[in-house]
Amino acid sequence: MRTLFICAKGCGSRPSISGSRCRIDHRRRWGRHVKCRFAAIVLCLACAACATRTATVSLRDAAMQTLPLRAPGPVRELPARSYRGASADYAYDLYLPAASAAAPRLILLVHGGAPAASGLRGAPLMRSWATQIVARTGAAVAAIGWDGHLRDTAQIGDAYAHLRAHASEYGIDAARPCVITFSAGVAAVVPYALRDTALRPRCLAGFYGDWRPATEALAGADVAGLPILVVRAGRDEVVPDQSAPAFAAAARQAGARVSVLRQPNGLHAFEVRNPDDATVRILEQTLDFLKTEIAAEP
């Protein structure tokens, strides 16, 4: 903005000569002054428009934010259920409806490329996702801690095996869960879910990730009728928004039911970094997708 004020000040300087030439020069200078002021206003408006698309928080701080949605009702939580020995890192937090007439079905919530030791599974962002999903869908949600930076999907398999083994204890239906994942999870967890015969997901949802490994995984997967939600971030500065269209086309060709949502101004982790109306619509559509598909018959 300093540049704009300097410009306006320069245009507004008074003429230094007198007489008719002064009046002519004054009119010329006044014309330049008006044009400069008009340009300043246009630039200010453009900057204001850009500001609405700028992240409100840094990527580093994104995990400490909550979704820009109305606070959900109460849910029950069974925290830190270790799936590998007694490790508090290799564990999942299970979120359950406050009341349910039947055993709720299961949704796996898998964070991106952070190590299990980071505790990301229990960060405000993941807790917000879990509670919003439970409240909207009536399903149980397991937020899994795993070494996303290593793409160690065997840990996802171990966590799911533990959930199935303890399903009666938790009072849940762990067969054929839905899976929602983010960032590095798209490149690792989605291909794993497509191929794993034990998991056999009821639906898949992936946010702002690299879809190329999933495209390759389609060759050996039976995805006929599988609902898949692809969520894109148009201004992603971490994973460029380029690979999703090819995956969507290939998955449809293979028989999957693919839906694509795109936040045109979305940065990485846009659900909390770009909390505008477009983001809210995408979040609502994602929750509706999960609600519909978790309730669908196999």
Coordinates of C-alpha atoms in Angstrom, one line a residue:
M1 CA 0.0 0.0 0.0
R2 CA 3.0 2.4 0.6
T3 CA 3.6 2.4 -3.2
L4 CA 0.1 3.5 -3.9
F5 CA 0.3 6.4 -1.5
I6 CA 3.6 7.5 -3.0
C7 CA 2.0 7.4 -6.5
A8 CA -0.9 9.5 -5.4
K9 CA 1.3 12.0 -3.7
G10 CA 3.5 12.4 -6.8
C11 CA 0.5 12.9 -9.0
G12 CA -0.9 15.6 -6.7
S13 CA 2.1 17.9 -6.8
R14 CA 1.3 21.5 -7.6
P15 CA 2.5 23.2 -10.9
S16 CA 5.5 25.5 -10.6
I17 CA 4.7 27.9 -13.5
S18 CA 2.0 30.6 -13.9
G19 CA -0.4 32.0 -16.4
S20 CA -2.1 30.1 -19.2
R21 CA 0.6 27.5 -19.3
C22 CA 0.1 27.0 -15.6
R23 CA -3.6 26.3 -16.2
I24 CA -2.8 23.9 -19.0
D25 CA -0.1 22.2 -17.0
H26 CA -2.4 22.1 -14.0
R27 CA -5.2 20.4 -16.0
R28 CA -2.6 17.8 -17.3
R29 CA -1.3 17.2 -13.8
W30 CA -4.9 16.9 -12.5
G31 CA -5.7 14.4 -15.2
R32 CA -2.7 12.3 -14.2
H33 CA -3.7 12.7 -10.6
V34 CA -7.2 11.4 -11.3
K35 CA -5.9 8.5 -13.3
C36 CA -3.4 7.6 -10.6
R37 CA -6.0 7.8 -7.9
F38 CA -8.3 5.5 -9.9
A39 CA -5.5 3.0 -10.5
A40 CA -4.8 3.1 -6.8
I41 CA -8.4 2.3 -6.0
V42 CA -8.5 -0.6 -8.6
L43 CA -5.3 -2.0 -7.1
C44 CA -6.6 -1.8 -3.6
L45 CA -9.7 -3.6 -4.6
A46 CA -7.7 -6.3 -6.3
C47 CA -5.5 -6.7 -3.2
A48 CA -8.6 -7.0 -1.1
A49 CA -9.9 -9.8 -3.4
C50 CA -6.5 -11.5 -3.2
A51 CA -6.6 -11.3 0.6
T52 CA -9.8 -13.4 0.7
R53 CA -7.9 -16.2 -1.0
T54 CA -4.8 -16.0 1.2
A55 CA -4.3 -18.6 3.9
T56 CA -5.4 -17.4 7.3
V57 CA -2.9 -19.8 9.0
S58 CA 0.4 -21.3 8.0
L59 CA 0.7 -24.9 7.0
R60 CA 2.7 -25.6 10.1
D61 CA -0.2 -24.4 12.3
A62 CA -3.0 -26.1 10.3
A63 CA -3.2 -29.1 12.6
M64 CA -4.0 -26.9 15.5
Q65 CA -7.2 -25.6 13.8
T66 CA -10.7 -26.9 13.7
L67 CA -13.1 -27.2 10.7
P68 CA -15.1 -24.1 9.9
L69 CA -18.4 -25.8 10.7
R70 CA -20.9 -25.6 13.5
A71 CA -19.7 -27.5 16.6
P72 CA -21.1 -31.0 16.6
G73 CA -23.1 -32.7 19.3
P74 CA -21.4 -34.9 22.0
V75 CA -19.6 -38.1 21.0
R76 CA -17.9 -40.8 23.0
E77 CA -14.2 -41.3 22.7
L78 CA -12.0 -44.3 23.4
P79 CA -8.5 -42.8 23.1
A80 CA -5.1 -44.3 22.5
R81 CA -6.0 -47.9 21.6
S82 CA -2.6 -49.4 20.8
Y83 CA -2.5 -51.7 17.8
R84 CA 1.2 -52.5 18.1
G85 CA 2.2 -53.7 21.6
A86 CA 1.8 -51.1 24.2
S87 CA 3.0 -48.2 22.0
A88 CA 1.1 -45.0 22.6
D89 CA 2.2 -43.8 19.1
Y90 CA 1.0 -46.8 17.1
A91 CA -2.5 -46.4 18.2
Y92 CA -5.9 -45.1 17.1
D93 CA -8.5 -42.9 18.8
L94 CA -12.0 -44.3 18.4
Y95 CA -15.0 -41.9 18.3
L96 CA -18.5 -43.3 18.8
P97 CA -22.0 -41.8 18.6
A98 CA -23.3 -40.8 22.0
A99 CA -26.2 -43.2 21.4
S100 CA -26.9 -45.8 18.7
A101 CA -29.7 -48.3 18.3
A102 CA -27.4 -50.7 16.2
A103 CA -23.7 -51.3 15.9
P104 CA -22.4 -48.3 13.9
R105 CA -20.3 -48.9 10.9
L106 CA -16.7 -47.9 10.8
I107 CA -14.8 -45.1 9.0
L108 CA -11.0 -45.0 9.0
L109 CA -9.6 -41.5 9.3
V110 CA -5.9 -41.4 8.2
H111 CA -3.7 -38.4 8.4
G112 CA -1.0 -37.5 5.9
G113 CA 2.8 -37.6 5.9
A114 CA 3.6 -37.1 9.6
P115 CA 5.2 -39.8 11.8
A116 CA 3.0 -41.6 14.3
A117 CA 5.1 -40.1 17.1
S118 CA 3.9 -36.6 16.0
G119 CA 0.6 -37.2 17.7
L120 CA -1.2 -35.8 14.6
R121 CA -4.1 -38.3 15.0
G122 CA -5.1 -36.5 18.2
A123 CA -4.5 -32.9 17.0
P124 CA -7.5 -30.5 16.9
L125 CA -7.8 -30.8 13.1
M126 CA -8.1 -34.6 13.2
R127 CA -10.4 -34.5 16.3
S128 CA -12.6 -32.0 14.5
W129 CA -12.8 -34.2 11.4
A130 CA -13.7 -37.2 13.6
T131 CA -16.4 -35.5 15.6
Q132 CA -18.0 -33.9 12.6
I133 CA -18.1 -37.2 10.8
V134 CA -19.6 -39.1 13.8
A135 CA -22.2 -36.4 14.3
R136 CA -23.2 -36.3 10.6
T137 CA -23.0 -40.0 9.7
G138 CA -23.8 -41.8 12.9
A139 CA -20.7 -44.0 12.2
A140 CA -17.8 -44.9 14.4
V141 CA -14.5 -43.2 13.4
A142 CA -11.0 -44.5 14.1
A143 CA -8.3 -41.8 13.8
I144 CA -5.2 -43.9 13.1
G145 CA -1.7 -42.8 14.0
W146 CA 0.9 -44.2 11.5
D147 CA 4.2 -43.3 9.9
G148 CA 2.9 -41.4 7.0
H149 CA 6.3 -40.0 6.1
L150 CA 7.5 -43.6 5.5
R151 CA 4.3 -44.6 3.7
D152 CA 4.1 -47.7 6.0
T153 CA 0.7 -49.0 5.0
A154 CA 1.3 -52.2 6.9
Q155 CA 0.5 -50.1 10.0
I156 CA -2.9 -49.3 8.5
G157 CA -3.5 -53.1 8.1
D158 CA -2.4 -53.7 11.7
A159 CA -4.7 -51.0 13.0
Y160 CA -7.7 -52.3 11.0
A161 CA -7.0 -55.9 12.2
H162 CA -7.0 -54.7 15.8
L163 CA -10.3 -52.9 15.2
R164 CA -11.9 -56.0 13.8
A165 CA -10.6 -58.1 16.6
H166 CA -12.2 -55.8 19.2
A167 CA -15.3 -54.8 17.2
S168 CA -17.7 -56.6 19.6
E169 CA -16.0 -55.0 22.6
Y170 CA -16.4 -51.6 21.0
G171 CA -19.9 -52.4 19.8
I172 CA -19.2 -51.5 16.2
D173 CA -19.5 -53.1 12.7
A174 CA -16.0 -53.1 11.4
A175 CA -16.6 -54.9 8.1
R176 CA -15.9 -53.0 5.0
P177 CA -15.1 -49.5 6.4
C178 CA -15.0 -46.3 4.5
V179 CA -11.6 -44.6 4.3
I180 CA -10.9 -40.9 4.3
T181 CA -7.3 -39.7 4.0
F182 CA -5.2 -36.6 3.2
S183 CA -2.1 -35.4 1.4
A184 CA 0.5 -38.3 1.6
G185 CA -2.3 -40.6 2.5
V186 CA -3.7 -40.3 -0.9
A187 CA -0.5 -41.5 -2.5
A188 CA -0.1 -44.4 0.0
V189 CA -3.4 -45.3 1.7
V190 CA -5.7 -45.1 -1.3
P191 CA -3.6 -47.6 -3.4
Y192 CA -3.4 -49.9 -0.4
A193 CA -7.2 -49.7 0.2
L194 CA -7.8 -50.4 -3.5
R195 CA -5.7 -53.6 -3.4
D196 CA -6.2 -54.9 0.1
T197 CA -8.7 -57.8 0.2
A198 CA -9.1 -57.7 3.9
L199 CA -10.1 -54.0 4.0
R200 CA -12.5 -54.1 1.0
P201 CA -13.6 -50.5 1.6
R202 CA -17.2 -49.4 1.3
C203 CA -16.1 -46.0 0.0
L204 CA -12.9 -43.9 -0.4
A205 CA -12.3 -40.2 0.0
G206 CA -9.0 -38.4 -0.6
F207 CA -8.0 -34.7 -0.1
Y208 CA -5.2 -32.8 -2.0
G209 CA -2.8 -35.6 -2.8
D210 CA -0.8 -37.3 -5.5
W211 CA -3.2 -39.7 -7.3
R212 CA -0.7 -41.3 -9.6
P213 CA 0.0 -44.3 -7.4
A214 CA -3.7 -44.9 -7.1
T215 CA -4.0 -44.7 -10.9
E216 CA -1.4 -47.4 -11.2
A217 CA -3.1 -49.5 -8.5
L218 CA -6.3 -49.6 -10.5
A219 CA -4.8 -52.2 -12.8
G220 CA -4.9 -54.9 -10.1
A221 CA -8.1 -53.8 -8.3
D222 CA -11.8 -54.6 -8.5
V223 CA -13.4 -51.2 -8.2
A224 CA -16.7 -51.8 -9.9
G225 CA -19.3 -49.7 -8.2
L226 CA -16.9 -48.4 -5.6
P227 CA -17.8 -44.8 -4.5
I228 CA -14.7 -42.6 -4.6
L229 CA -14.5 -38.9 -3.7
V230 CA -11.6 -36.9 -5.1
V231 CA -11.1 -33.5 -3.5
R232 CA -8.7 -31.1 -5.2
A233 CA -6.9 -27.9 -4.0
G234 CA -6.5 -25.6 -7.0
R235 CA -3.6 -23.6 -5.5
D236 CA -1.9 -26.5 -3.6
E237 CA 1.7 -25.4 -2.9
V238 CA 2.8 -28.8 -1.6
V239 CA 1.2 -31.3 -4.0
P240 CA 0.4 -29.7 -7.4
D241 CA -3.2 -30.1 -8.5
Q242 CA -2.4 -32.2 -11.6
S243 CA -2.9 -35.9 -11.1
A244 CA -6.5 -36.1 -10.0
P245 CA -8.2 -35.8 -13.5
A246 CA -6.3 -38.8 -14.9
F247 CA -7.2 -40.9 -11.8
A248 CA -10.8 -40.0 -12.0
A249 CA -11.0 -40.9 -15.7
A250 CA -9.2 -44.2 -15.2
A251 CA -11.3 -45.1 -12.2
R252 CA -14.5 -44.4 -14.0
Q253 CA -13.3 -46.5 -16.9
A254 CA -12.7 -49.3 -14.4
G255 CA -16.3 -49.0 -13.1
A256 CA -15.9 -46.9 -10.0
R257 CA -18.4 -44.2 -9.1
V258 CA -16.2 -41.1 -8.9
S259 CA -17.1 -37.7 -7.7
V260 CA -14.7 -34.8 -7.9
L261 CA -14.8 -31.6 -5.8
R262 CA -12.4 -28.7 -6.3
Q263 CA -11.6 -25.7 -4.2
P264 CA -10.2 -23.4 -6.9
N265 CA -8.3 -21.2 -4.4
G266 CA -7.5 -24.0 -2.0
L267 CA -4.1 -24.3 -0.5
H268 CA -2.7 -27.5 1.1
A269 CA -5.0 -28.2 4.1
F270 CA -7.5 -25.7 2.7
E271 CA -10.2 -27.0 5.0
V272 CA -8.7 -24.8 7.7
R273 CA -6.4 -22.5 5.7
N274 CA -9.1 -21.2 3.3
P275 CA -12.2 -21.2 5.5
D276 CA -14.4 -19.6 3.0
D277 CA -17.9 -20.4 1.6
A278 CA -16.4 -22.7 -1.1
T279 CA -14.6 -24.7 1.5
V280 CA -17.6 -25.0 3.7
R281 CA -19.6 -26.3 0.7
I282 CA -16.9 -29.0 0.0
L283 CA -16.9 -30.0 3.7
E284 CA -20.6 -30.4 3.8
Q285 CA -20.6 -32.4 0.5
T286 CA -17.9 -34.6 1.9
L287 CA -19.8 -35.3 5.1
D288 CA -22.9 -36.0 3.0
F289 CA -20.9 -38.4 0.8
L290 CA -19.7 -40.3 3.8
K291 CA -23.2 -40.4 5.3
T292 CA -24.8 -41.8 2.2
E293 CA -22.1 -44.4 1.5
I294 CA -21.6 -45.7 5.0
A295 CA -25.3 -46.4 5.1
A296 CA -25.5 -48.0 1.7
E297 CA -26.0 -51.8 1.4
P298 CA -22.9 -53.7 0.3

